Coordinates of C-alpha atoms (C1' of nucleotides) in Angstrom, one line a residue:
Chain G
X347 CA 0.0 0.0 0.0
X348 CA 1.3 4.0 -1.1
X349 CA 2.3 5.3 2.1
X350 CA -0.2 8.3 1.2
X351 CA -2.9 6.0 0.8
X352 CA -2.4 4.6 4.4
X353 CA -2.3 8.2 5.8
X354 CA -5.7 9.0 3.6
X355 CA -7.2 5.9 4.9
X356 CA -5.8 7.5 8.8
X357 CA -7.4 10.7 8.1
X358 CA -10.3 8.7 7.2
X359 CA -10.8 6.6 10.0
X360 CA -10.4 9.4 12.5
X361 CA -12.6 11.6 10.8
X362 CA -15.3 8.8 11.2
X363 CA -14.4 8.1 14.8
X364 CA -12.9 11.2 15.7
X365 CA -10.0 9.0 17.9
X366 CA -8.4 5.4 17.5
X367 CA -5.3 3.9 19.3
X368 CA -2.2 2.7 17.6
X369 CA -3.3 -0.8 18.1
X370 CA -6.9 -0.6 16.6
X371 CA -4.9 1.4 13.3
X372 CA -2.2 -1.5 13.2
X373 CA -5.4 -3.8 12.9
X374 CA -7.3 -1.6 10.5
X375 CA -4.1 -1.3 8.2
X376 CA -2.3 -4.3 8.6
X377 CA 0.6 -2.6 9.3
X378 CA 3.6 -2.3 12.3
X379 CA 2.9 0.1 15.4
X380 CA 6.3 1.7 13.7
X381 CA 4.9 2.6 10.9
X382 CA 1.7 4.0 12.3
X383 CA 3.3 5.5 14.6
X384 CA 5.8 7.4 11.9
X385 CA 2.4 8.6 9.6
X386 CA 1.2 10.1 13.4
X387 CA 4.1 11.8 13.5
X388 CA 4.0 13.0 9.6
X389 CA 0.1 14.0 10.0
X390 CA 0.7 15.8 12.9
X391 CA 3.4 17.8 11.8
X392 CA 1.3 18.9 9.1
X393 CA -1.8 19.7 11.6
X394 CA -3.9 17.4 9.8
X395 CA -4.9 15.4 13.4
X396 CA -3.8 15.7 17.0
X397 CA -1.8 13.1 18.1
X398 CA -2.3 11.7 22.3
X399 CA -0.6 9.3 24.5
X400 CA -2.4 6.3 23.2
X401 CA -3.4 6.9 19.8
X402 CA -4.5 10.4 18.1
X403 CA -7.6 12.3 17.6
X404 CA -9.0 14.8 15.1
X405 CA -8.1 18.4 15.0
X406 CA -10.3 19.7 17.8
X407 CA -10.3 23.8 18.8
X408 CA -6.3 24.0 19.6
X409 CA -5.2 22.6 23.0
X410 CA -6.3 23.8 25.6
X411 CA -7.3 21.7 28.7
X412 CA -8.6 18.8 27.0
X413 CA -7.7 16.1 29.9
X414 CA -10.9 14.9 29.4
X415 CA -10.5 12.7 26.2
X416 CA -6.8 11.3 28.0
X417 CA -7.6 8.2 27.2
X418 CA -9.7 6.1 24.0
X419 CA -13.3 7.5 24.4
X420 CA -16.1 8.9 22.2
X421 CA -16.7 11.8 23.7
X422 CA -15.9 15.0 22.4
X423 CA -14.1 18.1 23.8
X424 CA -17.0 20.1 25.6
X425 CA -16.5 23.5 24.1
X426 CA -16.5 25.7 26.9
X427 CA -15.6 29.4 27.0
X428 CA -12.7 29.8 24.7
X429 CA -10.8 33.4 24.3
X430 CA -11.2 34.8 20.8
X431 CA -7.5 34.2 20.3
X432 CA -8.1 30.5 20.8
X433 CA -11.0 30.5 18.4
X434 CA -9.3 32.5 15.8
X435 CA -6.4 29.7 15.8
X436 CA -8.5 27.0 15.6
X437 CA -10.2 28.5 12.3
X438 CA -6.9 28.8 11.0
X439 CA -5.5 25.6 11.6
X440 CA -8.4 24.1 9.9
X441 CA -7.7 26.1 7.6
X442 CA -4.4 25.2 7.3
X443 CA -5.0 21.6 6.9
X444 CA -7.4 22.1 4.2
X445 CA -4.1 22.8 2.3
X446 CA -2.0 20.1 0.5
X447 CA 1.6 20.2 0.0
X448 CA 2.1 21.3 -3.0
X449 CA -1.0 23.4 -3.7
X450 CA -0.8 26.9 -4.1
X451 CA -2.9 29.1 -2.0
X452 CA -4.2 32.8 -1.6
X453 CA -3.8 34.4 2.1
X454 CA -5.7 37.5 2.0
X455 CA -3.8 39.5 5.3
X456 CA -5.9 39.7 8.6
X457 CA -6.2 39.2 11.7
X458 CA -7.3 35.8 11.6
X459 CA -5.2 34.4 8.6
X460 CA -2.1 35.7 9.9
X461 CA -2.5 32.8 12.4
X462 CA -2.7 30.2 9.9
X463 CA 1.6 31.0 9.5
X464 CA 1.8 28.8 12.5
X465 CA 0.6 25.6 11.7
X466 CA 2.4 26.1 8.3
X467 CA 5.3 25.8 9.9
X468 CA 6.6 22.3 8.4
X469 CA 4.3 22.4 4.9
X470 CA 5.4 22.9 1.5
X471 CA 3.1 25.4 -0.2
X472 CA 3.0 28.1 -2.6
X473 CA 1.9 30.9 -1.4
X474 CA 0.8 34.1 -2.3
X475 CA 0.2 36.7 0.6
X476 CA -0.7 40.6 0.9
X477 CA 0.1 39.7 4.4
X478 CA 3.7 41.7 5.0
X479 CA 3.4 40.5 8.9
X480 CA 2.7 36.6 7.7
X481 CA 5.0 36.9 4.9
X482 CA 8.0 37.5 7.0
X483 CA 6.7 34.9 9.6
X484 CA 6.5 32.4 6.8
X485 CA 10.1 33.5 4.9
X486 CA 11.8 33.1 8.5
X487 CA 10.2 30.1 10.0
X488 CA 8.9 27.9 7.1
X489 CA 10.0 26.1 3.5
X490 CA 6.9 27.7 1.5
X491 CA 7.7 29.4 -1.6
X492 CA 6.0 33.0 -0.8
X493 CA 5.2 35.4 -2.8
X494 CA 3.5 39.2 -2.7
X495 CA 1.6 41.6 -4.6
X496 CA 3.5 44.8 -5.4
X497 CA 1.9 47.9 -3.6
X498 CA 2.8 50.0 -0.1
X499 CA 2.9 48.4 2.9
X500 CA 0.8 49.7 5.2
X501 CA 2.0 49.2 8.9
X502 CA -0.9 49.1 10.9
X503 CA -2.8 46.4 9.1
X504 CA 0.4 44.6 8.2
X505 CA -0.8 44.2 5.0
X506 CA 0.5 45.2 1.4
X507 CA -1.6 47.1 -1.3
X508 CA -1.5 48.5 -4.3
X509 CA -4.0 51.3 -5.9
X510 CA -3.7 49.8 -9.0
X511 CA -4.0 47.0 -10.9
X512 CA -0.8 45.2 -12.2
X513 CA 0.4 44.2 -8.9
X514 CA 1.5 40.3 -10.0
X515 CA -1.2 39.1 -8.4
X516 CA -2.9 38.7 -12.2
X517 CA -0.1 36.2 -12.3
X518 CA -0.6 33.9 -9.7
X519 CA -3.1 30.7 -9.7
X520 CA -4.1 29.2 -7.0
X521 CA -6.7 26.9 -5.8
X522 CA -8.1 28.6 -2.4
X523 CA -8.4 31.5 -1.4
X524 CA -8.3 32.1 2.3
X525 CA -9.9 34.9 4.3
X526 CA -10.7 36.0 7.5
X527 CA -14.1 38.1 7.9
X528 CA -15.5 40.5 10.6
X529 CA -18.8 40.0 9.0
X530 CA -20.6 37.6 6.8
X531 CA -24.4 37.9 6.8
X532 CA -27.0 37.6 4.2
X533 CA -25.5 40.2 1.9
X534 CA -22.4 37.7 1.8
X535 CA -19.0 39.0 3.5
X536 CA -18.5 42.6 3.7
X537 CA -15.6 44.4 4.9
X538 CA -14.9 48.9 6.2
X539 CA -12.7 49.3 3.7
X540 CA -13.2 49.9 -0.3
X541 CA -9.5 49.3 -1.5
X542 CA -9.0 46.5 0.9
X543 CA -12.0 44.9 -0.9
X544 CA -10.7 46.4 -4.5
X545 CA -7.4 44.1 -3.8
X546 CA -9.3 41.1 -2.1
X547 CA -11.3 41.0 -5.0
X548 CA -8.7 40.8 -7.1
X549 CA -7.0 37.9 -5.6
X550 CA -10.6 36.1 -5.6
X551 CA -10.1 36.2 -9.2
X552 CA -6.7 34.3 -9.4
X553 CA -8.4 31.3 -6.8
X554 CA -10.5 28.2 -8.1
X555 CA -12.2 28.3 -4.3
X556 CA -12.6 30.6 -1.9
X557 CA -12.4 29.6 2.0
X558 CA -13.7 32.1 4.3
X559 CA -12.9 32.0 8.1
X560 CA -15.5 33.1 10.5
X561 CA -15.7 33.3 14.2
X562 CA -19.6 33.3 15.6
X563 CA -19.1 36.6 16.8
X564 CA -18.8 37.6 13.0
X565 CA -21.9 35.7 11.6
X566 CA -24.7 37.8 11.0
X567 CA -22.7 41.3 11.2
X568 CA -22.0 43.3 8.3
X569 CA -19.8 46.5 7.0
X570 CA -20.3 48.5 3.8
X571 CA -18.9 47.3 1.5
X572 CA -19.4 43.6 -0.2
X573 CA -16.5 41.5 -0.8
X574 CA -18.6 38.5 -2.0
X575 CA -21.9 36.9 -1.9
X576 CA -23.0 34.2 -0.1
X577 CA -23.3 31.8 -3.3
X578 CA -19.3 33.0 -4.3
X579 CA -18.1 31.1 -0.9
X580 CA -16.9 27.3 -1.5
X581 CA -16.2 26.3 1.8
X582 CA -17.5 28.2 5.5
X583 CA -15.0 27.5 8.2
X584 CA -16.7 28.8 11.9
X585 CA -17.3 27.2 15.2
X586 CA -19.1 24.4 16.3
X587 CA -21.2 26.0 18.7
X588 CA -23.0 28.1 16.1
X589 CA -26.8 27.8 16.1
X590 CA -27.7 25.0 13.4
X591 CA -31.1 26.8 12.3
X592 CA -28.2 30.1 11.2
X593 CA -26.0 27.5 9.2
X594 CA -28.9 25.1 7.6
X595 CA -29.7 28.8 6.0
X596 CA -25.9 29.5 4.9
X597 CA -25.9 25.9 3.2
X598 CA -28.7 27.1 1.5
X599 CA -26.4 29.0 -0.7
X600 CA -24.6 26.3 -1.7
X601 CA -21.7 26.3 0.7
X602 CA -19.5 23.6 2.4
X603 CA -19.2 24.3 6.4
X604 CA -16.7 22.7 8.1
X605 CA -16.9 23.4 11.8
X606 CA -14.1 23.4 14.6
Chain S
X947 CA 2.7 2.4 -28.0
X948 CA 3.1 6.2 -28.4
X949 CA 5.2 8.1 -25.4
X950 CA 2.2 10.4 -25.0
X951 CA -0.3 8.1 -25.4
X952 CA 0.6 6.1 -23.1
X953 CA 1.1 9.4 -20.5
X954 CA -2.3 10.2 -21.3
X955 CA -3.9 6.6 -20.6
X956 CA -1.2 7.0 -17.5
X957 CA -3.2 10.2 -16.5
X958 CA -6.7 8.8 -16.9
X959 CA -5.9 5.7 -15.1
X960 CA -4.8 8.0 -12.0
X961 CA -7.8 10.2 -12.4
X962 CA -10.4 7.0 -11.9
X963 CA -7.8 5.8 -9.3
X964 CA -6.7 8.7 -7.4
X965 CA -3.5 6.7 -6.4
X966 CA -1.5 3.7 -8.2
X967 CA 1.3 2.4 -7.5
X968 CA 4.5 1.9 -10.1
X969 CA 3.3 -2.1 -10.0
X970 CA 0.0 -1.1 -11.2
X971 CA 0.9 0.8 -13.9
X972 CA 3.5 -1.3 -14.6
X973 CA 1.1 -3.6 -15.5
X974 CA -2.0 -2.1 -16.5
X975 CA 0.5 -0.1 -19.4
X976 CA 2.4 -3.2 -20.0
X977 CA 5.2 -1.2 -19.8
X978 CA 8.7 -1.7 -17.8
X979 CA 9.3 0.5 -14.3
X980 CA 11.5 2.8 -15.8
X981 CA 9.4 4.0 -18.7
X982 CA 6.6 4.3 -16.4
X983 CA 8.8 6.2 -13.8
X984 CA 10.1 8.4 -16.1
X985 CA 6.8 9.1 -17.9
X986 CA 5.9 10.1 -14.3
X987 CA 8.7 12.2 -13.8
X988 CA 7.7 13.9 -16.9
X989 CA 3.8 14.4 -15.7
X990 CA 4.7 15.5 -12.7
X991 CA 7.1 18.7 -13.7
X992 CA 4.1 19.4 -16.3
X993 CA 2.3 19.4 -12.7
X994 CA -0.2 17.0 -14.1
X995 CA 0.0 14.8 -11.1
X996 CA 2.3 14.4 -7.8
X997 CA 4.8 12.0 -7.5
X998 CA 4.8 10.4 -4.4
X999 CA 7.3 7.3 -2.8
X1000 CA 5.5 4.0 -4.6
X1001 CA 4.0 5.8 -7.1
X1002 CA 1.8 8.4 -7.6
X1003 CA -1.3 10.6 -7.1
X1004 CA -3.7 13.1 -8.8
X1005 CA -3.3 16.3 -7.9
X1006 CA -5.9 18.1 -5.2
X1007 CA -6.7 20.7 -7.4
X1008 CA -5.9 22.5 -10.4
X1009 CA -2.9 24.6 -8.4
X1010 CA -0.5 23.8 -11.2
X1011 CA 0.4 27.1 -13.0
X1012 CA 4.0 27.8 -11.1
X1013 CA 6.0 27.1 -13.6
X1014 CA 9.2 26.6 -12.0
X1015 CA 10.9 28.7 -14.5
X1016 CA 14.3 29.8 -14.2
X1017 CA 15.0 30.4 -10.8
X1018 CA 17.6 33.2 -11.1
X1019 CA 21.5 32.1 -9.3
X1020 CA 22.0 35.2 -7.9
X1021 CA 25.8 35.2 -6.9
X1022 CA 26.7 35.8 -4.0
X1023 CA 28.7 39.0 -3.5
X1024 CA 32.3 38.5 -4.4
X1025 CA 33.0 39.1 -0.7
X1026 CA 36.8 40.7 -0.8
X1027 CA 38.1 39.8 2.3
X1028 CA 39.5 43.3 2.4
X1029 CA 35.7 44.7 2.6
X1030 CA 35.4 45.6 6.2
X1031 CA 31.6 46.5 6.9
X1032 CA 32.4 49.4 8.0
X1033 CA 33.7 50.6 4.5
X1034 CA 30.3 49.8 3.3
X1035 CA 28.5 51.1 6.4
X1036 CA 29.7 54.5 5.2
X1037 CA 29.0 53.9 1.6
X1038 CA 25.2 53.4 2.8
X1039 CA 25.1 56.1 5.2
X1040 CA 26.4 58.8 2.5
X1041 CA 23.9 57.4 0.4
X1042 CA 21.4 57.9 2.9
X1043 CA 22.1 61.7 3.6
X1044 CA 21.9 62.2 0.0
X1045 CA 18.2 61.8 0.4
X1046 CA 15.9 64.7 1.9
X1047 CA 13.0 64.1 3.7
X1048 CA 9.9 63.7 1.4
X1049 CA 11.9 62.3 -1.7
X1050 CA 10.6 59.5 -3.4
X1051 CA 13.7 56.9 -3.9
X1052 CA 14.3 53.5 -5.0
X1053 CA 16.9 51.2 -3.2
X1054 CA 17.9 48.1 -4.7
X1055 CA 18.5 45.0 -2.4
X1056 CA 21.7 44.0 -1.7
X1057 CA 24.3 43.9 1.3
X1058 CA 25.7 47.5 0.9
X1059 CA 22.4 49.0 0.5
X1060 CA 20.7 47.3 3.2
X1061 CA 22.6 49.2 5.2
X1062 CA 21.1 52.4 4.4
X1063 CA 18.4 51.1 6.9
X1064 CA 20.4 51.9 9.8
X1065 CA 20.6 55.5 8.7
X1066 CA 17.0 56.2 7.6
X1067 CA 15.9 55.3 10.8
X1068 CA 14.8 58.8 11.9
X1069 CA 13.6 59.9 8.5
X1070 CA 10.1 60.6 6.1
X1071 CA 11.1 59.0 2.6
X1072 CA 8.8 57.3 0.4
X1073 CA 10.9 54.1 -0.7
X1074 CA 10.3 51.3 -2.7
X1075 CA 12.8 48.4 -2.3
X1076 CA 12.6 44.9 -3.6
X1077 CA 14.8 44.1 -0.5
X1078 CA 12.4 42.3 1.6
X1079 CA 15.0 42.2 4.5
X1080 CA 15.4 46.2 3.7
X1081 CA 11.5 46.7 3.7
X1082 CA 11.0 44.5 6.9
X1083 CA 13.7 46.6 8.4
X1084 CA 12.3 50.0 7.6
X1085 CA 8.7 49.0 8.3
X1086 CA 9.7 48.3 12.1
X1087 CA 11.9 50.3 12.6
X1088 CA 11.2 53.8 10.9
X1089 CA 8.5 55.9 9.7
X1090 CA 9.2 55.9 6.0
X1091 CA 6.7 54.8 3.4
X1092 CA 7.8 51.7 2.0
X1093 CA 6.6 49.9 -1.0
X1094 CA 7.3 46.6 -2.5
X1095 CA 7.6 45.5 -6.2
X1096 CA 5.2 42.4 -6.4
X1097 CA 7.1 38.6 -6.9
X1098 CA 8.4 35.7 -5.0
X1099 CA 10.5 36.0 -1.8
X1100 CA 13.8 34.7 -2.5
X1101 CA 15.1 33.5 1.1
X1102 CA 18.8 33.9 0.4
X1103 CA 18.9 36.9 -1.4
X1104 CA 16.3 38.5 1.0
X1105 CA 14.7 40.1 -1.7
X1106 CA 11.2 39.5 -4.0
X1107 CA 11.5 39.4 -7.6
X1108 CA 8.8 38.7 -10.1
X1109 CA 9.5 37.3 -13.3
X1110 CA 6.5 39.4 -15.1
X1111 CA 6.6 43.1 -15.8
X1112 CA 3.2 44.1 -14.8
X1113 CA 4.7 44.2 -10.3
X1114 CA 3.9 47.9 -9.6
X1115 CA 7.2 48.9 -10.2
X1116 CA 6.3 50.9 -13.5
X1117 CA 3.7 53.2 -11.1
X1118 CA 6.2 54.5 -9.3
X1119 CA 8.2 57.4 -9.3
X1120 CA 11.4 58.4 -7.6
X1121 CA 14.3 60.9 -7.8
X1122 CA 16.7 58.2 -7.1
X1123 CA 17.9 54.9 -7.2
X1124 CA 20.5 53.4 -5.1
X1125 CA 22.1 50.1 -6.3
X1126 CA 25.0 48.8 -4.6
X1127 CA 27.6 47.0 -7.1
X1128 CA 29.9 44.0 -7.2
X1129 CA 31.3 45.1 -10.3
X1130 CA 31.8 48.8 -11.5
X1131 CA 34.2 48.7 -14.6
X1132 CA 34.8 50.2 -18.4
X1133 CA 31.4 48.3 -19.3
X1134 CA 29.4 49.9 -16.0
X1135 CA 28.1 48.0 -13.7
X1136 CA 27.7 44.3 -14.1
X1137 CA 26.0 41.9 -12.1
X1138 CA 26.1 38.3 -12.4
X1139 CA 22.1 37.2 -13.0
X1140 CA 20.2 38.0 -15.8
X1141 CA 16.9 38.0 -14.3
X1142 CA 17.9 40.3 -11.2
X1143 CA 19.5 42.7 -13.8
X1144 CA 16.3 42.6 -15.8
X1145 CA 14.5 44.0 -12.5
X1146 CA 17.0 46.6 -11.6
X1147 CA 16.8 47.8 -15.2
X1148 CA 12.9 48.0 -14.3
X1149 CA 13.4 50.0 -11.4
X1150 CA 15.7 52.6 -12.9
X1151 CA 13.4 53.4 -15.4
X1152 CA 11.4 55.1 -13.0
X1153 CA 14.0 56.6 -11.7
X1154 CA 15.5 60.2 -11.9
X1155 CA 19.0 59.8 -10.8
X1156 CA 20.9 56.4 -10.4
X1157 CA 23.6 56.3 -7.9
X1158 CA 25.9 54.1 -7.2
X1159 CA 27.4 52.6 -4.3
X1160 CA 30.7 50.8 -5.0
X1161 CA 33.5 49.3 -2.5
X1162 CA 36.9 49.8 -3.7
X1163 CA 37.4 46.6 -4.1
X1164 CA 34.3 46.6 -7.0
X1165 CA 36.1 48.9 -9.2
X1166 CA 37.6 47.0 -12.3
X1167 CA 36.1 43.9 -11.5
X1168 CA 32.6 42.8 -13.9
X1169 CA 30.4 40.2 -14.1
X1170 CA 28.3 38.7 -17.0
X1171 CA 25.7 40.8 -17.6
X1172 CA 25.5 44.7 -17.9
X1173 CA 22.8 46.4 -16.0
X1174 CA 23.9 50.1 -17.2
X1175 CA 27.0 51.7 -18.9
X1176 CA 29.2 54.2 -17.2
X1177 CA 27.4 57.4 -18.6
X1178 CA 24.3 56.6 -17.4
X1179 CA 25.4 56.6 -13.8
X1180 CA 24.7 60.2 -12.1
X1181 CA 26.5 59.8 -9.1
X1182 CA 29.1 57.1 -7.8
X1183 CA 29.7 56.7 -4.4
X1184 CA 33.4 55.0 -3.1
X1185 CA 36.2 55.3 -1.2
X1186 CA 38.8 57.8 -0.6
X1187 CA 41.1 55.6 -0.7
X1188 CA 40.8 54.8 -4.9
X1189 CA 43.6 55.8 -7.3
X1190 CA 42.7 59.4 -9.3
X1191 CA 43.8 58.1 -12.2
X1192 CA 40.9 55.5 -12.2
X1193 CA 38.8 58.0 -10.6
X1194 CA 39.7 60.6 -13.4
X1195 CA 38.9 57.8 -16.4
X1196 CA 35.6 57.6 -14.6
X1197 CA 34.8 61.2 -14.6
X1198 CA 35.1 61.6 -18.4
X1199 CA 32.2 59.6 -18.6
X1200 CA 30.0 62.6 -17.1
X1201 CA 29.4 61.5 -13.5
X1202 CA 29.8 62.6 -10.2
X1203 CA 32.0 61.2 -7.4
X1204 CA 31.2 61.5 -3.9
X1205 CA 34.1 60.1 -1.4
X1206 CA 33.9 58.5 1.9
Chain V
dC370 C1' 5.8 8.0 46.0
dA371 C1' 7.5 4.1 43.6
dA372 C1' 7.0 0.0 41.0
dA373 C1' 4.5 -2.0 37.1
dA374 C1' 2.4 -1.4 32.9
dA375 C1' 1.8 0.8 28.7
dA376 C1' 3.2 3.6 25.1
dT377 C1' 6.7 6.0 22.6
dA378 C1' 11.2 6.9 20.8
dA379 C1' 15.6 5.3 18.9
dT380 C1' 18.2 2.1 16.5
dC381 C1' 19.2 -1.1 12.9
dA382 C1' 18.9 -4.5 9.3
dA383 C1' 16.0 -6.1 5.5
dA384 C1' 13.0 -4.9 1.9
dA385 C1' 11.2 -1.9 -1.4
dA386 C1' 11.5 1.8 -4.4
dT387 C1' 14.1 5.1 -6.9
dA388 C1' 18.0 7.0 -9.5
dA389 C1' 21.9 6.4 -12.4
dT390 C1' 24.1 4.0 -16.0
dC391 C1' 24.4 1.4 -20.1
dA392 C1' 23.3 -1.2 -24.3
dT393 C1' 19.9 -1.9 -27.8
dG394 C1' 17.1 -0.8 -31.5
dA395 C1' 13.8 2.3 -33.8
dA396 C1' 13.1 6.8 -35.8
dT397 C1' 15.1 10.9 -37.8
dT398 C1' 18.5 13.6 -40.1
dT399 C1' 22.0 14.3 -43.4
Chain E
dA336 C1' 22.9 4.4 -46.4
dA337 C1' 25.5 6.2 -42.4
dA338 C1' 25.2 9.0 -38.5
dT339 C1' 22.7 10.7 -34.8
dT340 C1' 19.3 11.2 -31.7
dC341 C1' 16.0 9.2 -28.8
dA342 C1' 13.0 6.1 -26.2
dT343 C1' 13.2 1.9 -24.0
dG344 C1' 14.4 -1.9 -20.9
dA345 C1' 18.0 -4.2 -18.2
dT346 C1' 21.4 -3.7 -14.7
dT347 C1' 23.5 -1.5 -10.8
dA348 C1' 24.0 1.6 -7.1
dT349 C1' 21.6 4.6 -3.8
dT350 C1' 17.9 6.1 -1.1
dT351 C1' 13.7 5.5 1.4
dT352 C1' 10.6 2.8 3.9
dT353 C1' 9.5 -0.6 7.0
dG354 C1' 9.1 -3.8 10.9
dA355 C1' 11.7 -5.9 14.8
dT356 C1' 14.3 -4.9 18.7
dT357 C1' 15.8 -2.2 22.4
dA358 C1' 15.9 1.8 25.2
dT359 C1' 13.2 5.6 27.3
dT360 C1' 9.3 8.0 28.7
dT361 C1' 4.7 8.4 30.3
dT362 C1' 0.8 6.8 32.7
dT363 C1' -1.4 3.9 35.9
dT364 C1' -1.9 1.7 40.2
dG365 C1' -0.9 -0.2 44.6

DNA sequence: CAAAAAATAATCAAAAATAATCATGAATTT
DNA sequence: AAATTCATGATTATTTTTGATTATTTTTTG
């Protein structure tokens, strides 16, 4: 068996049962603990699962206290009062492991996304960032090819942009586009600023999909101006604890929500 | 069979698979392992598929588009031993006090001009650098406007260069442009990569003045490729220490000298 | 708290896969 | 037709992966 086909089949597996021990994957996989043990290692590294004394688990909102689920049981993590900080890294490490190695990607800068530069750490992606803050992160502390849009850098936000139009980014193809919102409601994500949108639009253009990380606390708010609609969003990443009538209505549109 | 039919059998086979391994195709192609590996090879540079150890798998999404082209061998610096730091220290700090405050200027990466960072610390310039160390500097530590062509981040070099001509650099505007040299001779200054000369030619087309910082130890040396000829220099900056004679041949050509 | 148990990490040799090299023969050029 | 290129398959190093073995660490339990 291709040792990426074990580590699908992993990914698999915990995804159904959200945790299994070494022993019960050696069974499923006919394979040594070693080797199991190795793909953990590999997986984890790429923040595609959590790995425990015992076995490993799916991604669940990073760390924390989660003593609880020690040891091989069903249950999972009760989500209990997490700082926004906490939430905003779990969206991007999701996000994160949405990505392959090899794929080439879109960061819009924010907030939220500059996270994701942490569990990026040991992945091999192209990507292409307006981010100044998680550029630098990412040339210092990672092996992913990174590129930027020409324009001024503006300090406060971190973030590079151009007035007009020939900035590079026309050149760059990616598959997702990643971005962090403040607000997403009806009228689809919207952001305060009219260039900022101007330049995330652009980018949208160079992506197949686009991936848009929300906290609760930005679902159902909105700004002026409209980056996207509703319907333009492939995949939703927010939080578990969202109220299921609000997200039945945002899959409505046609969009894939994957929860943390 | 025909070398590209059998690629494109090899394609649809993994896109009804999603993984095989070498074996497989081996057989299903009734072809030997090395045909088959180096057909793979092949697909896999035209980012048609990922190789993987045991074989191979289609690729997540259409990401492709990245080319791989040319990626520039910048030298590194001939570093004369005799170059103390502090020689070009004070190369980059007259450079630097050649600028008044609300001047637009370009500064081209490299190890002498990176310097200038130390001395535009208390300063109000507009700059656009393609020095991402430079940039990174500046932003923290200083209040100067700083731009960025757009293009990939080259670790090493510490510097982003885009291989398209559309990267913002044509919208800007400067009185200015400091380039530090390895090579100042008869034919101008030379630099050793084609593609890095190719965006410093970019750059000093938007440029008033072009001034040029140069070691004593650069004088009379050259590398491959010109970036400009002696005449179109305005203003050469080197040490005290250099023969008249030479400095003499240099001044027929119409430019000024300014010693440290 | 300490011993026992369980799990993990480190090490190493065998196996598997890949890369490099070479000879052969078909296709192309001259 | 001779020369040359080129794809192919066989052969051989070289590298990577794997499972067994052995420390080492962590967790449990008395």
């Amino acid at each position: 068996m291709l040792e990426i086909q074990r580590q699908q089949r992993l990914l698999d597996i915990l995804e159904e049962k959200k945790f299994a021990t070494v022993a019960q994957l050696t069974e499923l996989l006919h394979s040594s603990e070693a080797t199991i043990r190795r793909d953990l290692v590999k997986l984890d590294k790429q923040n595609k699962i959590t790995r425990v004394h015992g076995g490993a688990k799916v991604l669940t909102s990073a760390s924390g206290a989660d003593n609880e689920a020690a040891r091989p049981t069903l249950a999972s993590p009760t989500n209990s009062a997490k700082t926004p900080q906490q939430i905003n890294r779990a969206l991007a490490q999701k996000a994160a492991a949405l990505c392959e190695d090899g794929e080439s990607v879109i960061i819009n800068g924010g907030m939220i996304t500059d996270l994701m530069g942490d569990f990026l750490r040991e992945r091999k992606l192209n990507i292409l960032t307006n981010s100044f803050a998680l550029a630098h992160d990412l040339v210092t502390n990672s092996r992913n090819q990174v590129s930027l849009p020409g324009g001024e850098v503006y300090r406060e936000q971190g973030i590079v942009l151009s007035a007009f139009d020939n900035d590079t980014t026309q050149h760059y193809s990616a598959s997702k586009m990643f971005i962090g919102t403040p607000g997403l409601s009806e009228f689809g994500v919207t952001e305060s600023d009219a260039l900022l949108v101007r330049a995330e639009q652009k980018m949208r253009r160079q992506a197949e999909k686009l991936v848009v990380l929300a906290p609760s606390t930005s679902l159902e708010k909105r700004s002026s101006f409209i980056f996207c609609s509703l319907n333009q969003i492939d995949i939703l990443i927010t939080e578990r604890s969202t109220d299921n009538a609000l997200l039945q209505r945002y899959r409505q549109h046609g969009l894939e929500i994957v929860l943390v």
